[in-house]
């Protein structure tokens, strides 16, 4: 059986911008992040953006502080030290032991919490900073979803390991994995860069609160850099037991410089040549007709060959092997990739990918094992397929973050794919007279997606298949990302 080849970037990502910075030049008056920004602007790889330049100043200050920073030595965590940790944890809650004074972080540089609208360059700035970090500072850059997956998985493993080694199974319920996790993380990275910091569930919120409190303490001396679409005070808003998460928000506000990147530009909207990775039938052509089936098949074959770097078969049959039902093992569980040429491309129908109970971990594994994914036969999507849509969004987040390429065949263009249930005739066709665009779009002037994040009213209206703001936002962002993933830049990039 094939054992999943978890590339390093599955957990800790490779930054997008290569380091060109030599840290010995740190004495220069121009900070390393500013130098790098200037270089990329000069090479026409970035547009000069005054809002981003304002952030670069803060990046320069953090860079200077890191140059002088000597992180503390890490003490090993011991299971025997923590019998009764729950009592002391509760004690802290009662006595206000969580409250910290500035001396508690003396000598540790303040990190950065960079938030703003979609596509304005937060991740780019974080990656740029990451590529300039002084070499004596160990660092990790990770997508927040992936980090939380790692945290939950390692917590579980640590409890088992420590119980076997030190405490005996009877103590399993009183074992606290947080000090061990914190030790593991800070031993390998003193600067932790989180992309897309967002908290959506109570288990993440509670674990994160304790983990960050430990990591950012003097004992571990970790510096945090996070990007997010939300300001700290809006994190985990309306979440279950939100009040227990507020100390974590306060901690983030005290231990980072909170910066709002208020650039009005969504760089993903800047037109680039659109390549036809997404196929949908032209008006008048029925998706399930024979004619359309031939065109769809051609589209899929053409992109499969391109992604798999296959020679055009030819006489000497240079075609790479196409494998069927290829097993991937993810944390002891197996799932099958219906058609693939590892590590280049995997192909699924929408039903195979989103109609079965796959979760974020599966999609992340897929994204880290294949450079491109083809998803065929995406039907019209309505509120009746909400679970499938949720999975599709999780899948898109995973592949976007791993910079995978994507080709699809679908009933319609992505912006027209989300419809009301009563408009649907069958999975791939709408009724003869589809309902007119609703005339209530003016009511959407105050919609947060429109007003704050600059999405179109059409997208805001379609996002109403979700109730929670976080989900509506994730949906709108997925549409924005789909448009970026169809650009020639994305499709032609060499991984
Ligand atoms: N100044 C710039 N010039 C040209 N391209 C840019 C510039 N800033 C950002 N970009 C590009 O725009 C795209 C979106 O940027 P980025 O991913 O950093 O946005 P973001 O704010 O993190 O978005 P999101 O909140 O959706 O994750 C990327 O491809 C990035 O390289």
PDB file of N, CA, C and O and ligand atoms in Angstrom, residues 16-17 37 41 44-49 52 116-127 195-196 227-229 261 266-268 270 272 400 473 477 480-481 484 489-490 493, ligand 1:
ATOM      1  N   UNK A  16       6.332  31.742  -0.474  1.00  0.00           N
ATOM      2  CA  UNK A  16       6.223  31.940  -1.917  1.00  0.00           C
ATOM      3  C   UNK A  16       7.374  32.741  -2.514  1.00  0.00           C
ATOM      4  O   UNK A  16       7.654  32.660  -3.675  1.00  0.00           O
ATOM      5  N   UNK A  17       8.011  33.574  -1.687  1.00  0.00           N
ATOM      6  CA  UNK A  17       9.063  34.411  -2.244  1.00  0.00           C
ATOM      7  C   UNK A  17      10.416  33.883  -1.778  1.00  0.00           C
ATOM      8  O   UNK A  17      10.631  33.659  -0.608  1.00  0.00           O
ATOM      9  N   UNK A  37      11.078  44.669  -0.979  1.00  0.00           N
ATOM     10  CA  UNK A  37       9.897  45.246  -1.645  1.00  0.00           C
ATOM     11  C   UNK A  37      10.350  46.081  -2.849  1.00  0.00           C
ATOM     12  O   UNK A  37       9.822  45.947  -3.953  1.00  0.00           O
ATOM     13  N   UNK A  41       9.426  45.511  -6.801  1.00  0.00           N
ATOM     14  CA  UNK A  41       8.765  46.563  -7.584  1.00  0.00           C
ATOM     15  C   UNK A  41       9.600  46.863  -8.820  1.00  0.00           C
ATOM     16  O   UNK A  41       9.077  46.972  -9.935  1.00  0.00           O
ATOM     17  N   UNK A  44       9.218  44.647 -11.580  1.00  0.00           N
ATOM     18  CA  UNK A  44       7.825  44.599 -12.073  1.00  0.00           C
ATOM     19  C   UNK A  44       7.050  43.404 -11.570  1.00  0.00           C
ATOM     20  O   UNK A  44       6.033  43.023 -12.141  1.00  0.00           O
ATOM     21  N   UNK A  45       7.561  42.781 -10.517  1.00  0.00           N
ATOM     22  CA  UNK A  45       6.820  41.640  -9.957  1.00  0.00           C
ATOM     23  C   UNK A  45       5.743  42.149  -9.010  1.00  0.00           C
ATOM     24  O   UNK A  45       4.773  41.448  -8.713  1.00  0.00           O
ATOM     25  N   UNK A  46       5.898  43.371  -8.508  1.00  0.00           N
ATOM     26  CA  UNK A  46       4.873  43.991  -7.648  1.00  0.00           C
ATOM     27  C   UNK A  46       4.605  45.393  -8.139  1.00  0.00           C
ATOM     28  O   UNK A  46       5.508  46.063  -8.639  1.00  0.00           O
ATOM     29  N   UNK A  47       3.347  45.823  -7.958  1.00  0.00           N
ATOM     30  CA  UNK A  47       3.047  47.233  -8.178  1.00  0.00           C
ATOM     31  C   UNK A  47       3.409  47.996  -6.925  1.00  0.00           C
ATOM     32  O   UNK A  47       3.222  47.486  -5.813  1.00  0.00           O
ATOM     33  N   UNK A  48       3.861  49.216  -7.106  1.00  0.00           N
ATOM     34  CA  UNK A  48       4.197  50.028  -5.943  1.00  0.00           C
ATOM     35  C   UNK A  48       2.898  50.479  -5.282  1.00  0.00           C
ATOM     36  O   UNK A  48       2.080  51.142  -5.909  1.00  0.00           O
ATOM     37  N   UNK A  49       2.696  50.092  -4.041  1.00  0.00           N
ATOM     38  CA  UNK A  49       1.430  50.373  -3.376  1.00  0.00           C
ATOM     39  C   UNK A  49       1.713  51.138  -2.075  1.00  0.00           C
ATOM     40  O   UNK A  49       2.361  50.599  -1.162  1.00  0.00           O
ATOM     41  N   UNK A  52       0.759  49.371   1.138  1.00  0.00           N
ATOM     42  CA  UNK A  52       1.671  48.279   1.504  1.00  0.00           C
ATOM     43  C   UNK A  52       2.993  48.841   2.026  1.00  0.00           C
ATOM     44  O   UNK A  52       3.573  48.314   2.975  1.00  0.00           O
ATOM     45  N   UNK A 116      -7.038  42.860   6.931  1.00  0.00           N
ATOM     46  CA  UNK A 116      -7.560  43.714   5.868  1.00  0.00           C
ATOM     47  C   UNK A 116      -8.395  42.884   4.914  1.00  0.00           C
ATOM     48  O   UNK A 116      -8.575  41.675   5.124  1.00  0.00           O
ATOM     49  N   UNK A 117      -8.853  43.521   3.870  1.00  0.00           N
ATOM     50  CA  UNK A 117      -9.752  42.845   2.945  1.00  0.00           C
ATOM     51  C   UNK A 117      -9.040  41.815   2.080  1.00  0.00           C
ATOM     52  O   UNK A 117      -7.813  41.797   2.017  1.00  0.00           O
ATOM     53  N   UNK A 118      -9.844  41.046   1.366  1.00  0.00           N
ATOM     54  CA  UNK A 118      -9.256  39.983   0.542  1.00  0.00           C
ATOM     55  C   UNK A 118      -8.424  40.568  -0.605  1.00  0.00           C
ATOM     56  O   UNK A 118      -8.756  41.620  -1.143  1.00  0.00           O
ATOM     57  N   UNK A 119      -7.361  39.850  -0.901  1.00  0.00           N
ATOM     58  CA  UNK A 119      -6.578  40.167  -2.096  1.00  0.00           C
ATOM     59  C   UNK A 119      -5.753  41.437  -2.032  1.00  0.00           C
ATOM     60  O   UNK A 119      -5.230  41.874  -3.053  1.00  0.00           O
ATOM     61  N   UNK A 120      -5.601  42.041  -0.820  1.00  0.00           N
ATOM     62  CA  UNK A 120      -4.889  43.328  -0.792  1.00  0.00           C
ATOM     63  C   UNK A 120      -3.398  43.147  -0.500  1.00  0.00           C
ATOM     64  O   UNK A 120      -2.663  44.126  -0.431  1.00  0.00           O
ATOM     65  N   UNK A 121      -2.960  41.890  -0.319  1.00  0.00           N
ATOM     66  CA  UNK A 121      -1.514  41.660  -0.225  1.00  0.00           C
ATOM     67  C   UNK A 121      -0.993  41.267   1.150  1.00  0.00           C
ATOM     68  O   UNK A 121       0.216  41.308   1.370  1.00  0.00           O
ATOM     69  N   UNK A 122      -1.865  40.853   2.051  1.00  0.00           N
ATOM     70  CA  UNK A 122      -1.403  40.496   3.407  1.00  0.00           C
ATOM     71  C   UNK A 122      -0.440  39.308   3.361  1.00  0.00           C
ATOM     72  O   UNK A 122       0.636  39.350   3.946  1.00  0.00           O
ATOM     73  N   UNK A 123      -0.863  38.258   2.639  1.00  0.00           N
ATOM     74  CA  UNK A 123      -0.019  37.061   2.580  1.00  0.00           C
ATOM     75  C   UNK A 123       1.298  37.378   1.884  1.00  0.00           C
ATOM     76  O   UNK A 123       2.369  36.935   2.324  1.00  0.00           O
ATOM     77  N   UNK A 124       1.207  38.173   0.829  1.00  0.00           N
ATOM     78  CA  UNK A 124       2.416  38.537   0.090  1.00  0.00           C
ATOM     79  C   UNK A 124       3.390  39.250   1.038  1.00  0.00           C
ATOM     80  O   UNK A 124       4.585  38.958   1.044  1.00  0.00           O
ATOM     81  N   UNK A 125       2.874  40.182   1.870  1.00  0.00           N
ATOM     82  CA  UNK A 125       3.755  40.932   2.773  1.00  0.00           C
ATOM     83  C   UNK A 125       4.352  40.003   3.836  1.00  0.00           C
ATOM     84  O   UNK A 125       5.520  40.125   4.194  1.00  0.00           O
ATOM     85  N   UNK A 126       3.530  39.072   4.308  1.00  0.00           N
ATOM     86  CA  UNK A 126       4.049  38.152   5.317  1.00  0.00           C
ATOM     87  C   UNK A 126       5.153  37.277   4.707  1.00  0.00           C
ATOM     88  O   UNK A 126       6.211  37.096   5.312  1.00  0.00           O
ATOM     89  N   UNK A 127       4.919  36.786   3.507  1.00  0.00           N
ATOM     90  CA  UNK A 127       5.932  35.949   2.854  1.00  0.00           C
ATOM     91  C   UNK A 127       7.202  36.736   2.562  1.00  0.00           C
ATOM     92  O   UNK A 127       8.313  36.214   2.680  1.00  0.00           O
ATOM     93  N   UNK A 195      -0.875  32.153   8.332  1.00  0.00           N
ATOM     94  CA  UNK A 195      -1.673  32.783   7.281  1.00  0.00           C
ATOM     95  C   UNK A 195      -3.139  32.488   7.558  1.00  0.00           C
ATOM     96  O   UNK A 195      -3.490  31.360   7.916  1.00  0.00           O
ATOM     97  N   UNK A 196      -3.957  33.515   7.405  1.00  0.00           N
ATOM     98  CA  UNK A 196      -5.417  33.385   7.555  1.00  0.00           C
ATOM     99  C   UNK A 196      -5.857  32.912   8.924  1.00  0.00           C
ATOM    100  O   UNK A 196      -6.557  31.921   9.089  1.00  0.00           O
ATOM    101  N   UNK A 227      -1.757  36.858   9.635  1.00  0.00           N
ATOM    102  CA  UNK A 227      -2.587  37.639   8.722  1.00  0.00           C
ATOM    103  C   UNK A 227      -4.021  37.172   8.923  1.00  0.00           C
ATOM    104  O   UNK A 227      -4.259  36.015   9.276  1.00  0.00           O
ATOM    105  N   UNK A 228      -4.952  38.089   8.723  1.00  0.00           N
ATOM    106  CA  UNK A 228      -6.355  37.715   8.923  1.00  0.00           C
ATOM    107  C   UNK A 228      -7.255  38.677   8.156  1.00  0.00           C
ATOM    108  O   UNK A 228      -6.846  39.779   7.810  1.00  0.00           O
ATOM    109  N   UNK A 229      -8.467  38.228   7.899  1.00  0.00           N
ATOM    110  CA  UNK A 229      -9.444  39.136   7.312  1.00  0.00           C
ATOM    111  C   UNK A 229     -10.215  39.884   8.402  1.00  0.00           C
ATOM    112  O   UNK A 229     -11.036  40.739   8.096  1.00  0.00           O
ATOM    113  N   UNK A 261      -4.406  46.796   6.962  1.00  0.00           N
ATOM    114  CA  UNK A 261      -3.947  47.127   5.603  1.00  0.00           C
ATOM    115  C   UNK A 261      -5.172  47.617   4.832  1.00  0.00           C
ATOM    116  O   UNK A 261      -5.984  46.806   4.382  1.00  0.00           O
ATOM    117  N   UNK A 266      -7.909  45.147  -4.726  1.00  0.00           N
ATOM    118  CA  UNK A 266      -7.913  43.685  -4.651  1.00  0.00           C
ATOM    119  C   UNK A 266      -7.103  43.224  -5.846  1.00  0.00           C
ATOM    120  O   UNK A 266      -7.559  43.272  -6.980  1.00  0.00           O
ATOM    121  N   UNK A 267      -5.862  42.802  -5.579  1.00  0.00           N
ATOM    122  CA  UNK A 267      -4.963  42.472  -6.684  1.00  0.00           C
ATOM    123  C   UNK A 267      -5.447  41.290  -7.502  1.00  0.00           C
ATOM    124  O   UNK A 267      -5.029  41.102  -8.624  1.00  0.00           O
ATOM    125  N   UNK A 268      -6.346  40.491  -6.924  1.00  0.00           N
ATOM    126  CA  UNK A 268      -6.864  39.363  -7.712  1.00  0.00           C
ATOM    127  C   UNK A 268      -7.804  39.836  -8.808  1.00  0.00           C
ATOM    128  O   UNK A 268      -8.111  39.125  -9.730  1.00  0.00           O
ATOM    129  N   UNK A 270      -7.257  42.469 -10.649  1.00  0.00           N
ATOM    130  CA  UNK A 270      -6.526  43.096 -11.752  1.00  0.00           C
ATOM    131  C   UNK A 270      -6.493  42.102 -12.911  1.00  0.00           C
ATOM    132  O   UNK A 270      -6.061  40.967 -12.746  1.00  0.00           O
ATOM    133  N   UNK A 272      -5.891  39.653 -15.796  1.00  0.00           N
ATOM    134  CA  UNK A 272      -4.753  38.938 -16.357  1.00  0.00           C
ATOM    135  C   UNK A 272      -5.336  38.046 -17.440  1.00  0.00           C
ATOM    136  O   UNK A 272      -6.532  37.801 -17.453  1.00  0.00           O
ATOM    137  N   UNK A 400      -5.752  26.054  -2.927  1.00  0.00           N
ATOM    138  CA  UNK A 400      -5.239  27.416  -3.131  1.00  0.00           C
ATOM    139  C   UNK A 400      -3.985  27.600  -2.285  1.00  0.00           C
ATOM    140  O   UNK A 400      -2.961  28.096  -2.747  1.00  0.00           O
ATOM    141  N   UNK A 473     -18.428  34.552   4.245  1.00  0.00           N
ATOM    142  CA  UNK A 473     -17.173  35.162   3.842  1.00  0.00           C
ATOM    143  C   UNK A 473     -16.282  34.146   3.112  1.00  0.00           C
ATOM    144  O   UNK A 473     -15.708  34.437   2.066  1.00  0.00           O
ATOM    145  N   UNK A 477     -14.895  34.431  -0.628  1.00  0.00           N
ATOM    146  CA  UNK A 477     -13.450  34.389  -0.868  1.00  0.00           C
ATOM    147  C   UNK A 477     -13.101  33.261  -1.839  1.00  0.00           C
ATOM    148  O   UNK A 477     -12.227  33.409  -2.695  1.00  0.00           O
ATOM    149  N   UNK A 480     -13.513  34.461  -5.247  1.00  0.00           N
ATOM    150  CA  UNK A 480     -12.412  35.358  -5.630  1.00  0.00           C
ATOM    151  C   UNK A 480     -11.162  34.525  -5.981  1.00  0.00           C
ATOM    152  O   UNK A 480     -10.445  34.797  -6.943  1.00  0.00           O
ATOM    153  N   UNK A 481     -10.936  33.464  -5.199  1.00  0.00           N
ATOM    154  CA  UNK A 481      -9.754  32.632  -5.447  1.00  0.00           C
ATOM    155  C   UNK A 481      -9.886  31.833  -6.745  1.00  0.00           C
ATOM    156  O   UNK A 481      -8.896  31.634  -7.443  1.00  0.00           O
ATOM    157  N   UNK A 484      -8.648  33.817  -9.448  1.00  0.00           N
ATOM    158  CA  UNK A 484      -7.177  33.883  -9.526  1.00  0.00           C
ATOM    159  C   UNK A 484      -6.583  32.567 -10.060  1.00  0.00           C
ATOM    160  O   UNK A 484      -5.618  32.573 -10.838  1.00  0.00           O
ATOM    161  N   UNK A 489      -0.925  33.219 -15.024  1.00  0.00           N
ATOM    162  CA  UNK A 489       0.154  33.226 -14.021  1.00  0.00           C
ATOM    163  C   UNK A 489       0.097  31.983 -13.162  1.00  0.00           C
ATOM    164  O   UNK A 489       1.095  31.359 -12.839  1.00  0.00           O
ATOM    165  N   UNK A 490      -1.126  31.656 -12.727  1.00  0.00           N
ATOM    166  CA  UNK A 490      -1.326  30.542 -11.806  1.00  0.00           C
ATOM    167  C   UNK A 490      -1.108  29.211 -12.536  1.00  0.00           C
ATOM    168  O   UNK A 490      -0.408  28.326 -12.058  1.00  0.00           O
ATOM    169  N   UNK A 493       2.603  28.554 -13.818  1.00  0.00           N
ATOM    170  CA  UNK A 493       3.727  28.588 -12.881  1.00  0.00           C
ATOM    171  C   UNK A 493       4.305  27.181 -12.700  1.00  0.00           C
ATOM    172  O   UNK A 493       3.578  26.192 -12.683  1.00  0.00           O
TER     173      UNK A 493
HETATM  174  N1  LIG B   1       1.669  45.200  -4.877  1.00  0.00           N
HETATM  175  C1  LIG B   1       1.274  44.135  -5.580  1.00  0.00           C
HETATM  176  N2  LIG B   1       1.487  44.067  -6.905  1.00  0.00           N
HETATM  177  C2  LIG B   1       1.108  43.009  -7.653  1.00  0.00           C
HETATM  178  N3  LIG B   1       0.515  41.921  -7.160  1.00  0.00           N
HETATM  179  C3  LIG B   1       0.261  41.913  -5.847  1.00  0.00           C
HETATM  180  C4  LIG B   1       0.614  43.014  -4.988  1.00  0.00           C
HETATM  181  N4  LIG B   1       0.220  42.709  -3.726  1.00  0.00           N
HETATM  182  C5  LIG B   1      -0.338  41.492  -3.805  1.00  0.00           C
HETATM  183  N5  LIG B   1      -0.305  40.999  -5.060  1.00  0.00           N
HETATM  184  C6  LIG B   1      -0.797  39.698  -5.562  1.00  0.00           C
HETATM  185  O1  LIG B   1      -2.205  39.656  -5.363  1.00  0.00           O
HETATM  186  C7  LIG B   1      -2.619  38.333  -5.005  1.00  0.00           C
HETATM  187  C8  LIG B   1      -3.377  38.410  -3.682  1.00  0.00           C
HETATM  188  O2  LIG B   1      -2.477  38.790  -2.657  1.00  0.00           O
HETATM  189  P1  LIG B   1      -2.471  38.078  -1.226  1.00  0.00           P
HETATM  190  O3  LIG B   1      -2.715  36.589  -1.360  1.00  0.00           O
HETATM  191  O4  LIG B   1      -1.251  38.492  -0.500  1.00  0.00           O
HETATM  192  O5  LIG B   1      -3.793  38.760  -0.603  1.00  0.00           O
HETATM  193  P2  LIG B   1      -4.432  38.566   0.827  1.00  0.00           P
HETATM  194  O6  LIG B   1      -4.673  39.934   1.346  1.00  0.00           O
HETATM  195  O7  LIG B   1      -3.601  37.643   1.668  1.00  0.00           O
HETATM  196  O8  LIG B   1      -5.837  37.857   0.433  1.00  0.00           O
HETATM  197  P3  LIG B   1      -6.769  36.849   1.298  1.00  0.00           P
HETATM  198  O9  LIG B   1      -7.293  37.607   2.450  1.00  0.00           O
HETATM  199  O10 LIG B   1      -7.875  36.450   0.353  1.00  0.00           O
HETATM  200  O11 LIG B   1      -5.918  35.652   1.664  1.00  0.00           O
HETATM  201  C9  LIG B   1      -1.364  37.482  -4.914  1.00  0.00           C
HETATM  202  O12 LIG B   1      -1.205  36.774  -6.112  1.00  0.00           O
HETATM  203  C10 LIG B   1      -0.255  38.525  -4.733  1.00  0.00           C
HETATM  204  O13 LIG B   1       1.003  38.069  -5.204  1.00  0.00           O
END
